[in-house]
Short mmCIF file of C-alpha atoms and ligand atoms in Angstrom, two decimals:
data_model
loop_
_atom_site.label_atom_id
_atom_site.label_comp_id
_atom_site.label_asym_id
_atom_site.label_seq_id
_atom_site.Cartn_x
_atom_site.Cartn_y
_atom_site.Cartn_z
CA MET A 1265 121.30 199.30 60.41
CA SER A 1266 118.79 196.43 60.21
CA ASN A 1267 118.98 193.86 57.43
CA SER A 1268 115.82 195.28 55.90
CA ASP A 1269 117.60 198.53 55.11
CA GLN A 1270 120.14 196.74 53.01
CA THR A 1271 118.86 194.21 50.60
CA SER A 1272 115.68 192.93 49.12
CA PHE A 1273 115.63 189.34 47.90
CA THR A 1274 113.51 187.99 45.09
CA ILE A 1275 112.98 184.25 45.46
CA ILE A 1276 111.91 182.28 42.39
CA GLY A 1277 109.74 179.27 43.33
CA ALA A 1278 107.61 178.81 46.45
CA GLY A 1279 108.13 175.05 46.70
CA LEU A 1280 109.88 173.42 49.62
CA ALA A 1281 113.16 175.33 49.48
CA GLY A 1282 111.66 178.64 48.35
CA SER A 1283 109.10 178.78 51.15
CA LEU A 1284 111.61 177.80 53.85
CA LEU A 1285 114.24 180.23 52.56
CA ALA A 1286 111.64 183.02 52.50
CA THR A 1287 110.84 182.28 56.14
CA LEU A 1288 114.47 182.26 57.25
CA LEU A 1289 115.34 185.50 55.44
CA ALA A 1290 112.20 187.35 56.51
CA GLN A 1291 112.86 186.27 60.10
CA ARG A 1292 116.29 187.91 59.79
CA GLY A 1293 114.66 191.18 58.81
CA PHE A 1294 115.33 191.09 55.07
CA ARG A 1295 112.74 192.21 52.57
CA VAL A 1296 111.57 189.10 50.71
CA GLU A 1297 109.37 188.70 47.64
CA VAL A 1298 108.53 185.21 46.37
CA PHE A 1299 107.20 184.38 42.89
CA GLU A 1300 105.62 180.98 42.19
CA LYS A 1301 104.35 179.79 38.83
CA ARG A 1302 101.47 177.79 40.27
CA GLY A 1303 98.40 179.00 42.12
CA ASP A 1304 98.25 179.29 45.91
CA PRO A 1305 97.85 175.70 47.16
CA ARG A 1306 96.07 177.04 50.23
CA GLN A 1307 93.20 178.11 48.02
CA ARG A 1308 92.88 175.42 45.41
CA GLY A 1309 93.69 172.08 46.99
CA TYR A 1310 96.94 170.44 46.13
CA GLU A 1311 98.04 168.16 43.28
CA GLY A 1312 94.46 167.40 42.29
CA GLY A 1313 93.95 165.60 45.61
CA ARG A 1314 96.85 163.18 45.12
CA SER A 1315 99.00 162.85 48.21
CA ILE A 1316 102.68 162.60 47.63
CA ASN A 1317 104.97 162.16 50.57
CA LEU A 1318 108.61 162.49 51.43
CA ALA A 1319 110.98 161.19 54.08
CA LEU A 1320 112.13 163.96 56.42
CA ALA A 1321 115.35 163.28 58.31
CA GLU A 1322 117.55 165.12 60.84
CA ARG A 1323 119.08 167.60 58.39
CA GLY A 1324 115.69 168.78 57.19
CA LEU A 1325 114.25 168.73 60.68
CA HIS A 1326 117.12 170.85 61.97
CA ALA A 1327 116.44 173.46 59.29
CA LEU A 1328 112.74 173.44 60.18
CA ARG A 1329 113.68 173.96 63.84
CA ALA A 1330 115.72 177.00 62.80
CA ALA A 1331 112.56 178.41 61.21
CA GLY A 1332 110.42 177.48 64.23
CA ALA A 1333 108.35 175.09 62.10
CA ALA A 1334 109.53 171.65 63.26
CA ASP A 1335 106.83 170.95 65.85
CA ALA A 1336 104.01 171.80 63.48
CA VAL A 1337 105.53 169.58 60.79
CA LEU A 1338 106.03 166.63 63.15
CA ARG A 1339 102.40 166.84 64.28
CA GLN A 1340 101.40 165.88 60.71
CA ALA A 1341 104.14 163.32 60.18
CA VAL A 1342 104.20 159.53 60.47
CA MET A 1343 107.24 157.95 62.11
CA MET A 1344 109.18 155.38 60.09
CA ARG A 1345 111.48 153.15 62.17
CA GLY A 1346 113.02 151.25 59.33
CA ARG A 1347 112.49 149.69 55.97
CA MET A 1348 110.05 146.82 55.79
CA VAL A 1349 111.47 144.63 53.05
CA HIS A 1350 108.93 142.54 51.14
CA PHE A 1351 110.81 139.64 49.57
CA ALA A 1352 109.77 137.90 46.36
CA ASP A 1353 108.68 134.81 48.32
CA GLY A 1354 106.13 136.88 50.23
CA SER A 1355 108.09 137.08 53.52
CA GLN A 1356 108.85 140.43 55.19
CA GLN A 1357 111.55 141.78 57.44
CA LEU A 1358 111.85 145.11 59.28
CA GLN A 1359 115.40 146.48 58.96
CA ARG A 1360 115.70 149.24 61.55
CA TYR A 1361 117.28 152.47 60.34
CA GLY A 1362 118.78 153.48 63.69
CA LYS A 1363 119.69 152.13 67.07
CA ASP A 1364 116.32 152.92 68.69
CA ASP A 1365 113.32 155.28 68.35
CA SER A 1366 115.60 158.29 68.74
CA GLU A 1367 116.90 157.45 65.24
CA VAL A 1368 113.88 157.41 62.95
CA ILE A 1369 112.69 159.31 59.89
CA TRP A 1370 109.33 160.92 59.22
CA SER A 1371 106.91 160.62 56.33
CA VAL A 1372 105.45 164.06 55.55
CA SER A 1373 102.97 165.20 52.93
CA ARG A 1374 104.62 167.45 50.36
CA GLY A 1375 101.45 169.51 50.02
CA GLU A 1376 100.84 169.95 53.75
CA LEU A 1377 104.49 170.79 54.38
CA ASN A 1378 104.46 173.37 51.59
CA ILE A 1379 101.30 174.99 52.97
CA LEU A 1380 102.73 175.15 56.46
CA LEU A 1381 105.92 176.81 55.16
CA LEU A 1382 103.98 179.30 53.02
CA ASP A 1383 102.05 180.34 56.14
CA ALA A 1384 105.33 180.61 58.08
CA ALA A 1385 106.89 182.74 55.34
CA GLU A 1386 103.94 185.14 55.31
CA ALA A 1387 103.84 185.29 59.10
CA ALA A 1388 107.53 186.26 59.06
CA GLY A 1389 106.78 189.10 56.63
CA ALA A 1390 107.63 187.64 53.21
CA ARG A 1391 105.36 188.68 50.33
CA LEU A 1392 104.13 185.81 48.17
CA HIS A 1393 103.01 186.15 44.54
CA PHE A 1394 101.30 183.17 42.88
CA ASP A 1395 100.59 182.53 39.19
CA ARG A 1396 103.90 184.16 38.35
CA ARG A 1397 106.08 181.96 36.13
CA LEU A 1398 109.57 183.31 35.57
CA ALA A 1399 109.90 183.72 31.82
CA SER A 1400 113.08 185.77 31.38
CA VAL A 1401 115.58 187.96 33.19
CA ALA A 1402 117.06 191.25 31.97
CA PHE A 1403 120.20 191.25 34.11
CA ASP A 1404 121.46 194.63 32.87
CA ALA A 1405 118.16 196.36 33.60
CA ARG A 1406 117.73 194.28 36.79
CA GLN A 1407 114.23 193.26 35.79
CA VAL A 1408 112.43 189.92 35.86
CA HIS A 1409 109.56 189.03 33.56
CA PHE A 1410 106.78 186.74 34.73
CA ILE A 1411 103.83 185.20 32.93
CA ASP A 1412 100.52 184.47 34.60
CA ASP A 1413 99.53 181.12 33.06
CA CYS A 1414 95.87 181.71 33.96
CA ASP A 1415 95.43 184.73 31.69
CA GLY A 1416 98.69 184.91 29.74
CA ALA A 1417 99.50 188.37 31.10
CA THR A 1418 103.11 189.51 31.53
CA HIS A 1419 104.34 191.16 34.73
CA VAL A 1420 107.66 192.95 35.19
CA HIS A 1421 109.46 193.39 38.51
CA ALA A 1422 112.67 195.13 39.46
CA PHE A 1423 115.09 193.08 41.56
CA THR A 1424 118.28 193.46 43.56
CA ALA A 1425 119.17 189.79 43.93
CA LEU A 1426 117.51 186.62 42.63
CA LEU A 1427 117.47 183.39 44.65
CA GLY A 1428 116.58 180.41 42.45
CA ALA A 1429 114.48 177.79 44.24
CA ASP A 1430 112.53 176.85 41.12
CA GLY A 1431 113.36 173.16 41.08
CA ALA A 1432 115.01 170.71 38.71
CA GLY A 1433 113.67 172.43 35.58
CA SER A 1434 114.78 175.86 36.84
CA ALA A 1435 114.00 178.77 34.53
CA LEU A 1436 116.42 180.97 36.47
CA ARG A 1437 119.19 178.46 35.76
CA ALA A 1438 118.41 178.70 32.06
CA ALA A 1439 118.50 182.52 32.26
CA ILE A 1440 121.84 182.56 34.11
CA GLY A 1441 123.18 180.01 31.63
CA GLN A 1442 122.62 182.51 28.83
CA GLN A 1443 124.93 184.98 30.60
CA HIS A 1444 127.57 182.62 31.81
CA ASP A 1445 128.53 178.98 31.19
CA LEU A 1446 127.33 177.01 34.23
CA GLY A 1447 129.06 173.80 33.15
CA GLU A 1448 125.72 172.05 33.25
CA ARG A 1449 125.82 168.25 33.13
CA PHE A 1450 122.52 166.38 33.14
CA GLU A 1451 122.73 162.65 33.80
CA PRO A 1452 119.45 160.80 33.28
CA LEU A 1453 119.19 157.61 35.33
CA GLY A 1454 117.35 155.72 32.63
CA HIS A 1455 114.63 154.82 35.14
CA SER A 1456 111.33 156.58 35.84
CA TYR A 1457 108.68 156.34 38.51
CA LYS A 1458 104.92 156.23 38.85
CA GLU A 1459 102.80 156.87 41.94
CA LEU A 1460 99.95 154.57 43.04
CA GLU A 1461 97.79 154.59 46.18
CA ILE A 1462 96.94 152.19 48.99
CA PRO A 1463 93.70 153.51 50.56
CA PRO A 1464 92.75 152.93 54.22
CA GLY A 1465 91.30 149.54 55.18
CA GLU A 1466 87.54 149.02 55.56
CA ASP A 1467 87.74 149.96 59.25
CA GLY A 1468 89.57 153.18 58.33
CA SER A 1469 92.99 152.06 59.53
CA PHE A 1470 96.35 151.59 57.81
CA ARG A 1471 96.37 148.43 55.67
CA ILE A 1472 100.00 147.58 56.35
CA GLU A 1473 102.52 148.50 59.08
CA PRO A 1474 102.34 152.32 59.32
CA ASN A 1475 105.67 153.00 61.01
CA ALA A 1476 107.90 151.81 58.19
CA LEU A 1477 109.06 152.63 54.70
CA HIS A 1478 107.97 149.57 52.72
CA ILE A 1479 110.25 148.28 49.96
CA TRP A 1480 109.71 145.53 47.42
CA PRO A 1481 113.23 145.13 45.93
CA ARG A 1482 113.36 143.12 42.72
CA GLY A 1483 116.85 143.49 41.30
CA ALA A 1484 116.60 145.87 38.35
CA TYR A 1485 113.43 147.53 39.66
CA MET A 1486 111.42 148.04 42.83
CA CYS A 1487 108.37 149.47 44.60
CA ILE A 1488 108.25 151.52 47.79
CA ALA A 1489 105.38 152.78 49.98
CA LEU A 1490 105.37 155.60 52.53
CA PRO A 1491 102.52 156.20 55.02
CA ASN A 1492 100.33 159.33 55.00
CA ASP A 1493 98.64 160.69 58.11
CA GLU A 1494 95.24 160.08 56.53
CA LYS A 1495 95.96 156.31 56.76
CA THR A 1496 96.81 155.85 53.10
CA PHE A 1497 100.16 154.92 51.58
CA THR A 1498 101.71 156.44 48.49
CA VAL A 1499 103.31 153.66 46.47
CA THR A 1500 106.07 154.52 44.01
CA LEU A 1501 106.97 152.03 41.29
CA PHE A 1502 110.49 152.49 39.86
CA LEU A 1503 111.18 150.82 36.51
CA PRO A 1504 113.81 151.15 33.77
CA ASN A 1505 112.61 153.22 30.80
CA GLU A 1506 113.55 150.39 28.49
CA VAL A 1507 115.53 147.19 28.64
CA LEU A 1508 117.47 145.82 25.71
CA PRO A 1509 116.33 142.28 24.95
CA THR A 1510 118.89 139.50 25.39
CA HIS A 1511 120.18 137.58 22.34
CA ASP A 1512 117.16 135.24 22.38
CA GLY A 1513 115.04 138.33 21.85
CA LYS A 1514 113.37 138.25 25.25
CA SER A 1515 113.85 139.95 28.55
CA ASP A 1516 112.29 139.18 31.90
CA VAL A 1517 112.94 142.66 33.16
CA PRO A 1518 109.88 144.89 32.91
CA SER A 1519 110.23 148.50 31.80
CA PHE A 1520 108.02 151.47 31.02
CA ALA A 1521 108.46 150.48 27.36
CA THR A 1522 106.82 147.07 27.97
CA VAL A 1523 104.51 147.82 30.91
CA ARG A 1524 102.21 150.30 29.19
CA SER A 1525 98.57 149.57 29.93
CA GLY A 1526 96.67 149.06 33.16
CA ALA A 1527 96.47 145.35 32.30
CA ASP A 1528 100.27 145.21 31.87
CA ALA A 1529 100.67 146.81 35.29
CA ARG A 1530 98.33 144.26 36.85
CA ALA A 1531 100.26 141.39 35.27
CA LEU A 1532 103.53 142.83 36.60
CA PHE A 1533 102.10 143.13 40.11
CA GLU A 1534 100.63 139.61 39.95
CA ARG A 1535 104.04 138.25 39.10
CA ASP A 1536 106.39 140.42 41.16
CA PHE A 1537 104.47 142.33 43.84
CA ALA A 1538 101.74 139.80 44.67
CA ASP A 1539 101.30 140.90 48.29
CA ALA A 1540 100.95 144.56 47.24
CA LEU A 1541 98.39 143.95 44.46
CA PRO A 1542 95.29 143.48 46.68
CA LEU A 1543 96.19 146.68 48.55
CA ILE A 1544 95.96 148.90 45.44
CA PRO A 1545 92.33 148.73 44.28
CA LYS A 1546 92.75 151.38 41.57
CA LEU A 1547 96.00 150.03 40.20
CA GLU A 1548 94.94 150.26 36.55
CA GLN A 1549 93.50 153.80 36.87
CA ASP A 1550 96.45 155.07 38.91
CA PHE A 1551 98.89 153.58 36.43
CA VAL A 1552 97.22 155.04 33.37
CA ARG A 1553 96.28 158.44 34.86
CA ASN A 1554 99.43 159.38 36.73
CA PRO A 1555 102.34 160.62 34.66
CA ALA A 1556 105.69 158.81 34.78
CA GLY A 1557 108.35 161.02 36.37
CA LEU A 1558 111.91 161.18 35.12
CA LEU A 1559 114.89 160.69 37.41
CA ALA A 1560 118.24 162.36 36.90
CA THR A 1561 121.27 163.94 38.51
CA LEU A 1562 122.15 167.52 37.63
CA HIS A 1563 125.66 168.87 38.12
CA LEU A 1564 126.69 172.51 37.70
CA SER A 1565 130.23 173.83 37.99
CA ARG A 1566 128.93 177.16 39.33
CA TRP A 1567 125.80 178.18 41.13
CA HIS A 1568 125.80 181.98 41.01
CA LEU A 1569 126.08 184.98 38.71
CA GLY A 1570 128.11 187.56 40.60
CA GLY A 1571 125.93 189.16 43.23
CA GLN A 1572 122.86 189.10 41.00
CA ALA A 1573 121.62 185.52 41.25
CA VAL A 1574 122.25 182.20 42.99
CA LEU A 1575 120.68 178.74 42.69
CA LEU A 1576 119.83 176.32 45.50
CA GLY A 1577 117.94 173.06 46.07
CA ASP A 1578 117.01 171.00 43.02
CA ALA A 1579 117.67 173.98 40.73
CA ALA A 1580 121.36 173.69 41.62
CA HIS A 1581 121.77 169.96 42.24
CA ALA A 1582 118.82 167.68 41.44
CA MET A 1583 119.52 164.13 42.52
CA VAL A 1584 117.90 160.71 42.30
CA PRO A 1585 115.55 160.13 45.26
CA PHE A 1586 116.96 156.87 46.64
CA HIS A 1587 118.44 158.25 49.82
CA GLY A 1588 115.42 160.40 50.60
CA GLN A 1589 117.69 163.46 50.92
CA GLY A 1590 116.77 165.88 48.11
CA MET A 1591 114.49 168.01 50.30
CA ASN A 1592 116.71 167.52 53.34
CA CYS A 1593 119.69 168.80 51.37
CA ALA A 1594 117.65 171.68 49.92
CA PHE A 1595 116.64 172.67 53.47
CA GLU A 1596 120.29 172.57 54.59
CA ASP A 1597 121.06 174.85 51.63
CA CYS A 1598 118.44 177.34 52.88
CA VAL A 1599 120.01 177.60 56.35
CA ALA A 1600 123.50 177.90 54.90
CA LEU A 1601 122.47 180.61 52.43
CA ALA A 1602 120.57 182.59 55.08
CA GLU A 1603 123.62 182.45 57.37
CA HIS A 1604 126.01 183.58 54.64
CA LEU A 1605 123.69 186.46 53.71
CA GLU A 1606 123.41 187.54 57.32
CA ARG A 1607 127.18 187.43 57.86
CA GLU A 1608 128.46 188.79 54.56
CA HIS A 1609 126.81 191.90 53.12
CA ASP A 1610 128.65 191.78 49.80
CA LEU A 1611 126.26 189.61 47.81
CA ALA A 1612 128.77 188.23 45.33
CA ALA A 1613 131.01 187.18 48.23
CA ALA A 1614 128.08 185.64 50.15
CA PHE A 1615 126.89 183.68 47.10
CA ALA A 1616 130.44 182.50 46.40
CA ALA A 1617 130.93 181.38 50.00
CA PHE A 1618 127.60 179.54 49.92
CA GLU A 1619 128.66 177.74 46.73
CA VAL A 1620 132.05 176.81 48.16
CA GLU A 1621 130.42 175.39 51.27
CA ARG A 1622 127.56 173.51 49.64
CA ARG A 1623 128.69 172.32 46.20
CA PRO A 1624 131.05 169.56 47.40
CA ASN A 1625 128.35 168.36 49.75
CA ALA A 1626 125.70 168.32 47.03
CA LEU A 1627 128.09 166.29 44.88
CA ALA A 1628 128.58 163.81 47.73
CA ILE A 1629 124.88 163.24 48.45
CA GLN A 1630 124.17 162.95 44.72
CA ALA A 1631 126.72 160.11 44.54
CA MET A 1632 125.39 158.41 47.68
CA ALA A 1633 121.80 158.65 46.39
CA LEU A 1634 122.82 156.84 43.20
CA GLU A 1635 124.64 154.15 45.19
CA ASN A 1636 121.61 153.64 47.39
CA TYR A 1637 119.49 152.68 44.38
CA LEU A 1638 121.73 149.69 43.74
CA GLU A 1639 121.73 148.85 47.42
CA MET A 1640 117.94 149.03 47.56
CA ARG A 1641 117.30 146.97 44.49
CA GLU A 1642 120.00 144.41 44.69
CA ARG A 1643 121.57 144.11 48.06
CA VAL A 1644 119.01 144.29 50.86
CA ASP A 1645 118.45 140.54 50.49
CA ASP A 1646 122.03 139.49 49.76
CA ALA A 1647 123.98 137.38 52.30
CA ASP A 1648 127.32 139.28 52.09
CA PHE A 1649 125.46 142.55 52.50
CA LEU A 1650 123.57 141.29 55.53
CA LEU A 1651 126.77 140.10 57.21
CA GLN A 1652 128.45 143.46 56.53
CA ARG A 1653 125.43 145.22 57.93
CA ALA A 1654 125.43 143.09 61.07
CA LEU A 1655 129.13 143.85 61.54
CA GLU A 1656 128.50 147.54 60.92
CA LEU A 1657 125.98 147.58 63.78
CA LYS A 1658 128.43 145.79 66.09
CA LEU A 1659 131.21 148.24 65.24
CA ALA A 1660 128.85 151.15 65.81
CA GLU A 1661 128.28 149.81 69.34
CA ARG A 1662 131.96 149.13 70.03
CA HIS A 1663 133.16 152.50 68.68
CA ARG A 1664 130.24 154.87 69.20
CA ASP A 1665 132.23 158.04 68.54
CA ARG A 1666 134.22 156.73 65.56
CA PHE A 1667 132.21 154.21 63.59
CA VAL A 1668 128.80 155.57 62.57
CA PRO A 1669 127.13 153.68 59.70
CA ARG A 1670 127.05 155.81 56.55
CA TYR A 1671 123.27 155.68 56.40
CA ALA A 1672 123.19 157.09 59.96
CA MET A 1673 125.75 159.82 59.17
CA VAL A 1674 123.55 160.96 56.28
CA THR A 1675 120.20 160.51 57.98
CA PHE A 1676 120.65 161.13 61.71
CA ARG A 1677 123.69 163.43 61.85
CA ARG A 1678 124.54 166.77 60.31
CA LEU A 1679 128.23 166.40 59.51
CA PRO A 1680 128.92 167.50 55.93
CA TYR A 1681 127.74 164.98 53.30
CA ALA A 1682 131.26 164.99 51.84
CA THR A 1683 132.64 163.84 55.20
CA ALA A 1684 129.99 161.12 55.40
CA LEU A 1685 130.99 159.93 51.92
CA GLU A 1686 134.69 159.84 52.78
CA ARG A 1687 134.29 158.13 56.17
CA GLY A 1688 131.78 155.74 54.61
CA ARG A 1689 134.38 154.72 52.03
CA ILE A 1690 136.90 153.87 54.77
CA GLN A 1691 134.26 151.99 56.76
CA ARG A 1692 133.22 149.98 53.71
CA GLU A 1693 136.83 148.95 53.11
CA LEU A 1694 137.07 147.73 56.70
CA LEU A 1695 133.76 145.84 56.49
CA VAL A 1696 134.71 144.13 53.24
CA ALA A 1697 138.19 143.22 54.50
CA ALA A 1698 136.92 141.92 57.84
CA THR A 1699 134.13 139.75 56.38
CA ARG A 1700 135.97 138.41 53.32
CA GLY A 1701 135.65 134.61 53.25
CA ARG A 1702 133.75 134.64 56.54
CA ALA A 1703 130.20 133.43 57.10
CA SER A 1704 129.33 134.84 60.51
CA LEU A 1705 130.34 137.41 63.11
CA ASP A 1706 131.97 134.62 65.19
CA GLU A 1707 134.81 134.49 62.67
CA ILE A 1708 135.75 138.18 62.80
CA ASP A 1709 139.30 139.14 63.84
CA TRP A 1710 138.29 141.79 66.37
CA ASP A 1711 141.82 142.73 67.48
CA TRP A 1712 142.78 143.70 63.95
CA LEU A 1713 139.48 145.41 63.24
CA ASP A 1714 139.37 147.47 66.45
CA ALA A 1715 142.93 148.64 65.80
CA GLU A 1716 142.07 149.64 62.20
CA VAL A 1717 139.03 151.61 63.35
CA GLY A 1718 141.18 153.49 65.88
CA ARG A 1719 143.85 154.15 63.28
CA ARG A 1720 141.70 155.20 60.31
CA LEU A 1721 138.64 156.92 61.81
CA ASP A 1722 139.01 159.99 64.02
CA PRO A 1723 136.34 160.53 66.66
CA LEU A 1724 133.39 162.50 65.27
CA PRO A 1725 132.73 165.80 67.03
CA ASP A 1726 129.46 166.12 68.98
CA GLU A 1727 126.73 168.06 67.21
CA ALA A 1728 125.24 170.97 69.08
P1 FAD B 1947 110.64 171.95 44.18
O1 FAD B 1947 110.08 171.30 45.39
O2 FAD B 1947 110.53 171.25 42.88
O3 FAD B 1947 109.99 173.40 44.09
C1 FAD B 1947 110.18 174.23 42.96
C2 FAD B 1947 109.07 175.26 42.93
O4 FAD B 1947 109.35 176.22 41.92
C3 FAD B 1947 107.71 174.65 42.61
O5 FAD B 1947 106.73 175.16 43.47
C4 FAD B 1947 107.48 175.08 41.17
O6 FAD B 1947 106.12 175.19 40.84
C5 FAD B 1947 108.19 176.41 41.13
N1 FAD B 1947 108.65 176.81 39.80
C6 FAD B 1947 109.18 176.04 38.83
N2 FAD B 1947 109.48 176.77 37.74
C7 FAD B 1947 109.13 178.05 38.02
C8 FAD B 1947 109.19 179.27 37.30
N3 FAD B 1947 109.64 179.31 36.02
N4 FAD B 1947 108.75 180.41 37.89
C9 FAD B 1947 108.26 180.38 39.17
N5 FAD B 1947 108.18 179.24 39.90
C10 FAD B 1947 108.60 178.09 39.34
N6 FAD B 1947 113.53 164.30 49.10
C11 FAD B 1947 113.62 163.96 50.42
O7 FAD B 1947 114.28 164.68 51.19
N7 FAD B 1947 113.01 162.85 50.91
C12 FAD B 1947 112.28 162.00 50.10
O8 FAD B 1947 111.76 161.00 50.57
C13 FAD B 1947 112.18 162.33 48.71
N8 FAD B 1947 111.50 161.52 47.88
C14 FAD B 1947 111.40 161.86 46.57
C15 FAD B 1947 110.70 161.00 45.71
C16 FAD B 1947 110.61 161.28 44.37
C17 FAD B 1947 109.87 160.34 43.45
C18 FAD B 1947 111.22 162.47 43.85
C19 FAD B 1947 111.13 162.79 42.39
C20 FAD B 1947 111.91 163.32 44.69
C21 FAD B 1947 112.01 163.02 46.06
N9 FAD B 1947 112.70 163.86 46.94
C22 FAD B 1947 112.82 163.52 48.26
C23 FAD B 1947 113.38 165.08 46.46
C24 FAD B 1947 112.57 166.34 46.69
O9 FAD B 1947 111.30 166.22 46.10
C25 FAD B 1947 113.29 167.54 46.11
O10 FAD B 1947 114.65 167.50 46.38
C26 FAD B 1947 112.70 168.83 46.66
O11 FAD B 1947 111.35 168.96 46.29
C27 FAD B 1947 113.51 170.04 46.17
O12 FAD B 1947 112.89 171.24 46.59
P2 FAD B 1947 112.99 172.55 45.71
O13 FAD B 1947 112.24 173.58 46.47
O14 FAD B 1947 114.40 172.78 45.32
O15 FAD B 1947 112.21 172.21 44.38
C1 E0Q B 1948 115.20 156.45 53.13
C2 E0Q B 1948 114.13 157.43 53.30
C3 E0Q B 1948 112.08 157.72 47.63
C4 E0Q B 1948 112.89 157.15 48.76
C5 E0Q B 1948 113.03 157.88 49.93
C6 E0Q B 1948 113.74 157.36 50.98
C7 E0Q B 1948 114.46 156.15 50.87
C8 E0Q B 1948 114.28 155.38 49.71
C9 E0Q B 1948 114.87 154.02 49.51
C10 E0Q B 1948 113.51 155.90 48.66
C11 E0Q B 1948 116.51 155.04 51.76
C12 E0Q B 1948 116.59 153.75 52.46
N1 E0Q B 1948 115.32 155.83 51.94
O1 E0Q B 1948 115.57 153.20 52.91
O2 E0Q B 1948 117.73 153.31 52.55
O3 E0Q B 1948 115.93 156.19 54.09
O4 E0Q B 1948 113.79 158.08 52.12
CL1 E0Q B 1948 113.33 154.97 47.23
#
């Protein structure tokens, strides 16, 4: 019996996770229908022409390889070797992410990636339906109701099983939540973001180093810029929503409550991001036109409703973006879910096994993403941090199979996120203990440290 005789899957959302999951399931012979609230981006142009990009790392790349889409994605990607830190005094420093060019990440366009995956899903046999916004689910009747936002019409479809890839504001999550308590916990970060653009230079080339993720860390806030293949950069400004004034009634920390107009944005950049200001010719327009996006972590205590519905990607575990892993984690979810569905034909059991495998890992990357915001803003230019980082690199050389920096475990390896979090905690303890009261690597007690590494960190298995 082929998979297609057994089950038909109805995927809600044709974003990054939905389109990849559709591809993986259709390639396994399942019947797949996908419903997306927006129009087909292949017909209308994407995001009103704005390019938004994302960092793709090994976990996401591995999932794309499984779908046969990795080469096509990499052809449109820009390599990023490390973070280029722009200090407040105007100096810059490239902090490499990995040991060499085999350990890099890739800047990809969200729109182009989505289009490529929609084509892959269709080529694999999935049926895509656009302008279909999930409005409600009749679980007893096994029917889903969609609204076409272009004409307001309602459409009803019968389903066997619903797979929710409809993002952080998931309508399927809301519908499941009406049937069963999902233990939903929404934790807003209290910071938001706004996207700005660095166009190409007059000669048509990149205006700053293309093969890096640029960061302007400023303590309580920061800017980043990722390269696009059309020689532009998408800049993202992260600011607190509001900052309580100090007792003298003033605060030096900007926020979206105080930086409101284009002129305010210019003044902020003149003061804090002076080297970036001349690169963003439409700063005022970008700032006023582009909406501010909210940032939050979403925890659920369960991800599925029996064998009728399951959530994945941001719908199940939205996270703050500071480790660049939300899409990577969503793609790992897709592979895991496809494998469980292939192996286990009882849907409730497959969904439960998927949840058991992925939920602890989602929790771990959510925590690490939050921690990375502090590291980005406050620590990349701090002396203790830099000494610990230097030691981390030395230990990674001395103990290749045991001591892998946490960033590298998350970004360049595929061991479970929860394992990366746990090993990272042990490694941090060792780094702090070994550098305490010391100013340089010459003062490290290597005998003690090497013994501790051997005692507390088992060798990591090779990844096939
Ligand atoms: P989405 O990509 O949000 O897709 C959801 C889809 O469902 C959309 O197409 C939507 O239109 C559709 N939909 C929504 N509601 C309905 C409905 N009712 N009916 C039908 N369809 C619906 N991740 C990284 O890995 N690297 C990065 O560098 C990175 N940077 C980021 C920067 C920022 C500022 C932000 C906010 C996020 C970043 N992320 C990054 C995270 C990444 O964007 C998400 O984790 C990823 O998009 C999740 O994919 P998804 O398919 O679950 O959700
Ligand atoms: C990465 C790659 C949005 C975003 C995406 C990212 C990263 C950061 C800071 C941000 C983390 C890092 N990082 O440089 O440590 O590695 O994706 Cl803000």
